[in-house]
Short mmCIF file of C-alpha atoms in Angstrom, two decimals:
data_model
loop_
_atom_site.label_atom_id
_atom_site.label_comp_id
_atom_site.label_asym_id
_atom_site.label_seq_id
_atom_site.Cartn_x
_atom_site.Cartn_y
_atom_site.Cartn_z
CA GLY A 459 0.00 0.00 0.00
CA ASP A 460 0.97 3.65 -0.40
CA PHE A 461 -0.27 4.78 3.01
CA VAL A 462 2.63 4.63 5.50
CA GLY A 463 3.22 0.94 4.75
CA LEU A 464 -0.18 -0.31 5.90
CA ASP A 465 -1.60 -3.44 4.30
CA ASP A 466 -3.72 -2.88 1.23
CA ILE A 467 -6.51 -4.76 -0.48
CA MET A 468 -6.94 -5.11 -4.21
CA THR A 469 -9.57 -2.45 -4.82
CA GLU A 470 -9.00 -2.98 -8.54
CA HIS A 471 -10.57 -6.47 -8.36
CA PRO A 472 -14.31 -6.75 -9.17
CA ARG A 473 -14.90 -9.08 -6.18
CA VAL A 474 -13.44 -6.48 -3.81
CA VAL A 475 -15.50 -3.69 -5.37
CA GLN A 476 -18.72 -5.68 -5.02
CA GLY A 477 -17.76 -6.90 -1.55
CA MET A 478 -17.28 -3.35 -0.27
CA ILE A 479 -20.56 -2.25 -1.86
CA ASP A 480 -22.30 -5.16 -0.13
CA ILE A 481 -20.79 -4.35 3.28
CA TYR A 482 -21.50 -0.62 3.29
CA GLY A 483 -24.85 -1.08 1.55
CA SER A 484 -25.96 -3.53 4.25
CA TRP A 485 -25.36 -0.86 6.89
CA ILE A 486 -27.69 1.46 5.01
CA ASP A 487 -30.30 -1.33 4.70
CA LYS A 488 -30.12 -2.50 8.32
CA TYR A 489 -29.43 0.67 10.25
CA GLY A 490 -30.57 3.57 8.08
CA VAL A 491 -27.09 5.11 7.94
CA ASP A 492 -27.56 8.57 6.41
CA GLY A 493 -24.02 9.37 5.34
CA PHE A 494 -20.42 8.22 5.03
CA ARG A 495 -17.21 10.13 5.66
CA VAL A 496 -14.62 8.13 3.75
CA ASP A 497 -11.12 8.25 5.21
CA THR A 498 -7.95 8.53 3.07
CA ALA A 499 -9.99 8.57 -0.14
CA ARG A 500 -7.12 9.71 -2.36
CA HIS A 501 -5.20 6.49 -1.64
CA VAL A 502 -7.72 4.36 -3.57
CA ASN A 503 -7.90 4.02 -7.34
CA PRO A 504 -10.60 6.25 -8.92
CA GLU A 505 -12.33 3.33 -10.64
CA PHE A 506 -13.28 1.92 -7.23
CA TRP A 507 -15.01 5.15 -6.20
CA GLN A 508 -16.68 5.49 -9.58
CA ALA A 509 -18.53 2.24 -8.80
CA PHE A 510 -18.86 2.59 -5.01
CA VAL A 511 -20.17 6.14 -4.66
CA PRO A 512 -23.14 5.80 -7.09
CA ALA A 513 -24.02 2.47 -5.48
CA MET A 514 -24.23 4.08 -2.04
CA LEU A 515 -26.38 6.92 -3.32
CA GLU A 516 -28.69 4.46 -5.07
CA ARG A 517 -28.95 2.27 -1.96
CA ALA A 518 -29.86 5.31 0.17
CA LYS A 519 -32.49 6.34 -2.38
CA ALA A 520 -33.98 2.84 -2.35
CA ASN A 521 -34.26 3.11 1.45
CA ASN A 522 -35.95 6.54 1.26
CA ILE A 523 -33.17 8.20 3.24
CA PRO A 524 -33.35 11.96 2.57
CA ASN A 525 -30.24 14.12 2.24
CA PHE A 526 -27.84 11.15 2.25
CA HIS A 527 -24.31 12.55 2.10
CA ILE A 528 -21.04 10.86 1.18
CA PHE A 529 -17.77 12.76 1.11
CA GLY A 530 -14.10 11.87 0.94
CA GLU A 531 -11.16 12.92 3.06
CA ILE A 532 -8.50 14.24 0.70
CA GLY A 533 -6.01 14.97 3.44
CA GLY A 534 -3.02 17.25 3.56
CA ILE A 535 -1.78 20.64 4.65
CA GLY A 536 -2.76 23.58 2.47
CA LEU A 537 -4.41 21.60 -0.31
CA GLU A 538 -5.59 23.88 -3.09
CA PRO A 539 -9.23 23.84 -4.28
CA GLY A 540 -8.21 22.47 -7.68
CA LYS A 541 -6.52 19.43 -6.11
CA LEU A 542 -9.62 18.78 -4.04
CA ALA A 543 -12.02 19.35 -6.94
CA VAL A 544 -10.31 16.65 -9.02
CA HIS A 545 -11.82 14.05 -6.71
CA THR A 546 -15.35 15.34 -7.35
CA ARG A 547 -14.78 15.18 -11.11
CA VAL A 548 -12.70 11.99 -11.46
CA ASP A 549 -13.72 9.96 -8.39
CA LYS A 550 -17.29 11.28 -8.62
CA TYR A 551 -17.56 12.19 -4.94
CA PRO A 552 -20.45 14.62 -4.35
CA ALA A 553 -18.13 16.47 -1.95
CA VAL A 554 -14.75 16.30 -0.23
CA ILE A 555 -13.60 17.71 3.10
CA ASP A 556 -12.55 21.29 2.47
CA PHE A 557 -8.92 21.42 3.58
CA ALA A 558 -8.47 24.55 1.47
CA PHE A 559 -11.02 26.40 3.63
CA ARG A 560 -9.06 25.46 6.73
CA GLN A 561 -5.81 26.70 5.22
CA ALA A 562 -7.36 30.04 4.24
CA ALA A 563 -8.66 30.50 7.79
CA VAL A 564 -5.26 29.64 9.28
CA ASP A 565 -3.49 32.04 6.89
CA THR A 566 -5.81 34.99 7.57
CA VAL A 567 -6.89 34.59 11.21
CA ALA A 568 -4.11 32.48 12.73
CA GLY A 569 -1.67 34.44 10.63
CA THR A 570 -1.18 37.75 8.88
CA GLY A 571 -2.30 36.73 5.41
CA ALA A 572 -4.27 39.17 3.28
CA THR A 573 -8.01 38.67 3.02
CA ASN A 574 -7.65 38.12 -0.72
CA LYS A 575 -6.64 34.57 0.26
CA LEU A 576 -10.30 34.01 1.15
CA TRP A 577 -11.38 35.51 -2.17
CA GLU A 578 -8.98 33.17 -4.00
CA LEU A 579 -10.50 30.20 -2.15
CA PHE A 580 -14.09 30.98 -3.13
CA PHE A 581 -13.18 32.19 -6.64
CA GLN A 582 -12.24 28.59 -7.40
CA ASP A 583 -15.57 27.09 -6.30
CA PRO A 584 -16.68 26.51 -9.93
CA LEU A 585 -13.88 23.92 -10.24
CA TYR A 586 -15.95 21.40 -8.26
CA GLU A 587 -18.21 19.04 -10.20
CA GLY A 588 -21.55 20.83 -10.32
CA GLY A 589 -19.92 24.24 -9.90
CA ALA A 590 -20.26 26.77 -7.10
CA ASP A 591 -23.66 25.39 -6.08
CA LYS A 592 -22.04 22.06 -5.20
CA ALA A 593 -19.24 23.82 -3.31
CA ARG A 594 -21.88 24.78 -0.74
CA ILE A 595 -22.09 21.15 0.42
CA GLN A 596 -18.35 20.87 1.09
CA PRO A 597 -17.71 20.00 4.77
CA THR A 598 -15.62 22.88 6.13
CA PHE A 599 -13.49 22.95 9.28
CA VAL A 600 -10.78 24.94 11.07
CA SER A 601 -9.52 22.20 13.46
CA ASN A 602 -9.32 18.44 13.19
CA HIS A 603 -7.78 15.33 14.74
CA ASP A 604 -4.95 15.03 12.20
CA ASN A 605 -3.91 18.58 11.46
CA GLY A 606 -4.23 20.21 14.86
CA ARG A 607 -6.50 22.67 16.62
CA PHE A 608 -6.94 26.23 15.46
CA GLY A 609 -5.80 27.60 18.83
CA TYR A 610 -2.43 25.88 18.39
CA PHE A 611 -1.80 27.74 15.13
CA VAL A 612 -2.88 31.04 16.70
CA ARG A 613 -0.31 30.59 19.44
CA LYS A 614 2.35 29.48 16.98
CA ALA A 615 1.86 32.59 14.82
CA PHE A 616 1.33 35.02 17.71
CA PRO A 617 3.40 33.75 20.66
CA GLN A 618 3.04 37.09 22.49
CA ALA A 619 -0.74 37.30 22.03
CA SER A 620 -2.78 37.95 25.15
CA ASP A 621 -5.44 35.53 26.36
CA GLU A 622 -8.03 37.97 25.01
CA GLU A 623 -6.49 38.04 21.54
CA GLN A 624 -6.23 34.25 21.39
CA LEU A 625 -9.91 33.98 22.28
CA LYS A 626 -10.85 36.60 19.68
CA ARG A 627 -8.96 34.86 16.89
CA VAL A 628 -10.42 31.42 17.66
CA THR A 629 -13.89 32.99 17.88
CA LEU A 630 -13.44 34.79 14.56
CA ALA A 631 -12.38 31.58 12.80
CA HIS A 632 -15.49 29.80 14.04
CA ALA A 633 -17.63 32.74 12.98
CA MET A 634 -16.28 32.24 9.46
CA LEU A 635 -16.93 28.52 9.73
CA LEU A 636 -20.57 29.01 10.73
CA THR A 637 -21.51 31.83 8.35
CA LEU A 638 -19.57 31.23 5.12
CA ARG A 639 -20.45 28.65 2.47
CA GLY A 640 -20.05 25.00 3.31
CA VAL A 641 -21.23 22.51 5.93
CA PRO A 642 -19.48 23.49 9.18
CA THR A 643 -17.72 20.74 11.11
CA ILE A 644 -16.70 21.65 14.66
CA TYR A 645 -13.97 19.55 16.25
CA SER A 646 -14.98 18.23 19.66
CA GLY A 647 -13.24 20.21 22.40
CA ASP A 648 -12.73 23.42 20.42
CA GLU A 649 -15.82 24.78 22.15
CA GLN A 650 -14.05 24.14 25.48
CA GLY A 651 -10.92 26.03 24.49
CA PHE A 652 -8.72 23.02 23.72
CA ALA A 653 -5.65 24.11 21.77
CA GLY A 654 -3.41 21.05 21.77
CA ASP A 655 0.31 21.38 21.29
CA GLY A 656 0.78 20.05 17.78
CA TRP A 657 -0.69 17.82 15.09
CA ASP A 658 -2.23 14.37 15.11
CA GLN A 659 -2.05 12.74 18.56
CA ASP A 660 -1.06 16.08 20.11
CA SER A 661 -4.53 17.38 19.27
CA ARG A 662 -6.71 14.41 20.25
CA GLU A 663 -7.78 15.38 23.76
CA ASP A 664 -11.28 14.33 24.79
CA MET A 665 -13.63 16.05 27.22
CA PHE A 666 -13.51 13.35 29.91
CA PRO A 667 -11.00 13.77 32.76
CA SER A 668 -7.64 12.78 31.26
CA LYS A 669 -4.69 11.02 32.81
CA THR A 670 -2.45 11.83 29.85
CA ALA A 671 0.37 14.13 30.95
CA VAL A 672 1.01 15.68 27.52
CA TYR A 673 -2.64 16.80 27.46
CA ASN A 674 -2.96 17.89 31.08
CA ASP A 675 -0.09 20.36 30.89
CA ASN A 676 -1.85 22.26 28.06
CA VAL A 677 -3.11 25.78 28.72
CA LEU A 678 -6.69 26.05 27.47
CA ILE A 679 -8.21 29.12 25.83
CA GLY A 680 -10.91 31.14 27.58
CA THR A 681 -10.82 29.12 30.82
CA LYS A 682 -8.63 28.20 33.78
CA ALA A 683 -9.68 24.54 33.51
CA THR A 684 -7.35 21.76 32.39
CA THR A 685 -7.96 18.49 30.56
CA ALA A 686 -7.42 16.69 33.88
CA GLN A 687 -11.00 17.57 34.75
CA SER A 688 -14.27 17.05 32.94
CA ASN A 689 -14.76 19.66 30.24
CA PHE A 690 -18.36 20.19 29.28
CA ASP A 691 -18.87 23.78 30.34
CA THR A 692 -21.92 25.27 28.66
CA ALA A 693 -20.87 28.68 30.00
CA HIS A 694 -17.45 28.62 28.32
CA PRO A 695 -17.18 31.74 26.11
CA LEU A 696 -16.42 29.66 23.01
CA TYR A 697 -19.32 27.29 23.73
CA THR A 698 -21.76 30.17 24.14
CA LYS A 699 -20.48 31.95 21.02
CA MET A 700 -20.69 28.81 18.87
CA ALA A 701 -24.19 28.15 20.20
CA GLN A 702 -25.17 31.71 19.27
CA LEU A 703 -23.70 31.33 15.78
CA SER A 704 -25.34 27.94 15.31
CA GLY A 705 -28.69 29.44 16.31
CA MET A 706 -28.23 32.24 13.77
CA ARG A 707 -27.47 29.71 11.09
CA GLN A 708 -30.52 27.65 11.99
CA ARG A 709 -32.84 30.67 11.88
CA HIS A 710 -31.60 32.06 8.57
CA ALA A 711 -31.72 29.84 5.48
CA ALA A 712 -29.35 32.21 3.69
CA LEU A 713 -26.55 31.23 6.08
CA ARG A 714 -27.19 27.52 5.52
CA ARG A 715 -28.08 27.18 1.86
CA GLY A 716 -27.79 30.63 0.31
CA LYS A 717 -25.66 31.53 -2.66
CA GLN A 718 -22.50 33.37 -1.58
CA ILE A 719 -21.22 36.52 -3.28
CA VAL A 720 -17.83 37.91 -2.25
CA ARG A 721 -18.22 41.65 -1.77
CA ASN A 722 -14.95 42.99 -0.35
CA TYR A 723 -11.38 41.80 0.16
CA ALA A 724 -7.93 43.37 0.28
CA ASP A 725 -4.24 42.61 -0.20
CA THR A 726 -3.71 43.22 3.53
CA PRO A 727 -5.29 41.89 6.73
CA GLY A 728 -8.61 43.62 7.40
CA LEU A 729 -11.96 43.51 5.69
CA PHE A 730 -13.50 40.45 4.13
CA ALA A 731 -17.22 40.56 3.34
CA VAL A 732 -19.75 38.40 1.57
CA SER A 733 -23.46 38.41 0.91
CA ARG A 734 -25.48 35.25 1.47
CA ILE A 735 -28.67 35.22 -0.59
CA ASP A 736 -31.88 33.79 0.86
CA PRO A 737 -32.89 30.82 -1.32
CA ASP A 738 -36.60 31.56 -0.88
CA ASP A 739 -37.14 35.30 -1.38
CA GLY A 740 -33.72 36.51 -2.56
CA HIS A 741 -32.94 39.04 0.16
CA GLU A 742 -29.32 39.25 1.31
CA ILE A 743 -27.47 38.88 4.57
CA VAL A 744 -24.13 40.66 4.66
CA VAL A 745 -21.37 39.04 6.72
CA ALA A 746 -18.22 41.11 7.30
CA PHE A 747 -15.02 40.19 9.15
CA ASN A 748 -12.11 42.30 10.38
CA THR A 749 -8.98 40.13 10.49
CA SER A 750 -6.71 43.01 11.49
CA ASP A 751 -5.69 44.05 15.01
CA LYS A 752 -7.13 47.55 14.57
CA ALA A 753 -10.72 48.79 14.50
CA MET A 754 -11.90 49.94 11.10
CA THR A 755 -14.77 51.76 9.45
CA VAL A 756 -15.33 50.49 5.94
CA ASN A 757 -17.67 50.65 2.96
CA VAL A 758 -19.19 47.31 1.99
CA GLU A 759 -20.82 46.60 -1.34
CA VAL A 760 -24.46 45.42 -1.28
CA ALA A 761 -27.23 44.90 -3.81
CA THR A 762 -28.78 48.17 -4.97
CA GLN A 763 -32.23 47.00 -3.86
CA SER A 764 -30.97 46.44 -0.30
CA THR A 765 -31.81 49.75 1.35
CA LYS A 766 -32.85 48.92 4.93
CA PHE A 767 -30.86 46.73 7.31
CA GLY A 768 -31.18 45.10 10.70
CA ALA A 769 -28.48 43.62 12.91
CA ILE A 770 -28.34 39.86 13.41
CA TYR A 771 -24.96 40.20 15.10
CA GLY A 772 -22.77 43.21 15.87
CA GLN A 773 -23.29 46.80 14.78
CA CYS A 774 -25.15 47.36 11.53
CA PRO A 775 -26.45 50.52 9.87
CA GLU A 776 -30.20 50.99 9.59
CA SER A 777 -29.97 51.88 5.93
CA ALA A 778 -27.61 51.94 2.96
CA ASP A 779 -25.18 54.86 2.86
CA THR A 780 -25.75 55.22 -0.88
CA PRO A 781 -27.39 52.78 -3.33
CA GLY A 782 -25.24 49.65 -3.35
CA ARG A 783 -23.16 50.49 -0.26
CA ILE A 784 -23.34 50.30 3.52
CA ARG A 785 -20.84 51.70 6.01
CA LEU A 786 -19.73 49.37 8.79
CA THR A 787 -17.62 49.88 11.89
CA LEU A 788 -15.84 46.71 13.03
CA ALA A 789 -13.75 46.29 16.16
CA ARG A 790 -10.41 44.49 15.89
CA LEU A 791 -10.81 40.77 15.15
CA ASP A 792 -14.58 41.12 15.12
CA PHE A 793 -17.44 40.56 12.70
CA ALA A 794 -20.97 41.69 11.89
CA VAL A 795 -24.00 40.01 10.32
CA CYS A 796 -26.50 42.42 8.77
CA GLU A 797 -29.82 41.47 7.17
CA ALA A 798 -31.44 43.47 4.41
CA GLY A 799 -35.22 43.75 4.20
CA ALA A 800 -36.97 41.05 2.19
CA LYS A 801 -36.67 41.59 -1.54
CA GLU A 802 -39.83 43.14 -2.97
#
């Protein structure tokens, strides 16, 4: 095999292909499984997936399972959208885990990258099979069990950052995760301020009381607790913020399923803004982020028919400054979510 010397099976052989379809299909039949996350998908020949993926979708359809989802892990650090999109076109996966989203968040929020890195990410959405519409079902993340927790990268990039700044940067990354296009995937423990101290096993703490020394000496974000005690604090500032963001997403279809239009970006840290368009009536929700360490007042492009606004989160103007523009004031490392009136 080509994966760190582990044993392989002959996925090129028709008996293996059918055998795997039978195994996974039986789980759908017996237990009503409604989705598969497929590990290390890029280490299997495309012909296998070209048979397996359609078979799973057909089996779910035959079992009347709505919204069945299957997506592949195309792992790596800093994978570009084009390299990910290949697996939706060649392997025929409906979606793959969006490692490129994670890298853009690390570069701009756990780093000093310009916000045009986010524009570059979303500009390439049409590369996915089915185009930008299909990019909206990509599972997005900022932390995971292999590549480390977002807080670790914040501390690595900003070793002198205060506790407050660390909390702000981790919060901002999760605000992006829960308001920008994609299906947000939150890594267990991030909402309790876990930061880890590296990749892979150095980021696999759980929320039960741990007896693992290399976990228990970690300094958590937003709390004085350690991993040596139970960590399920519903009052933790990251837990409460993620719950608030999740509630916003649940209440507003535009944040879940709406088309995304990039409005503003720059070749420096600072403003990044998008509009999410309500799939039912077409009105827009403007989401703006300030990735810089200074407060800023900025003009943000909006649709010309968007004239009146209300605040979903943060400070929002009551009306457009001029047709097609609103003026926003954003604190350092903060964001705002502003809803235009329903389209007439």
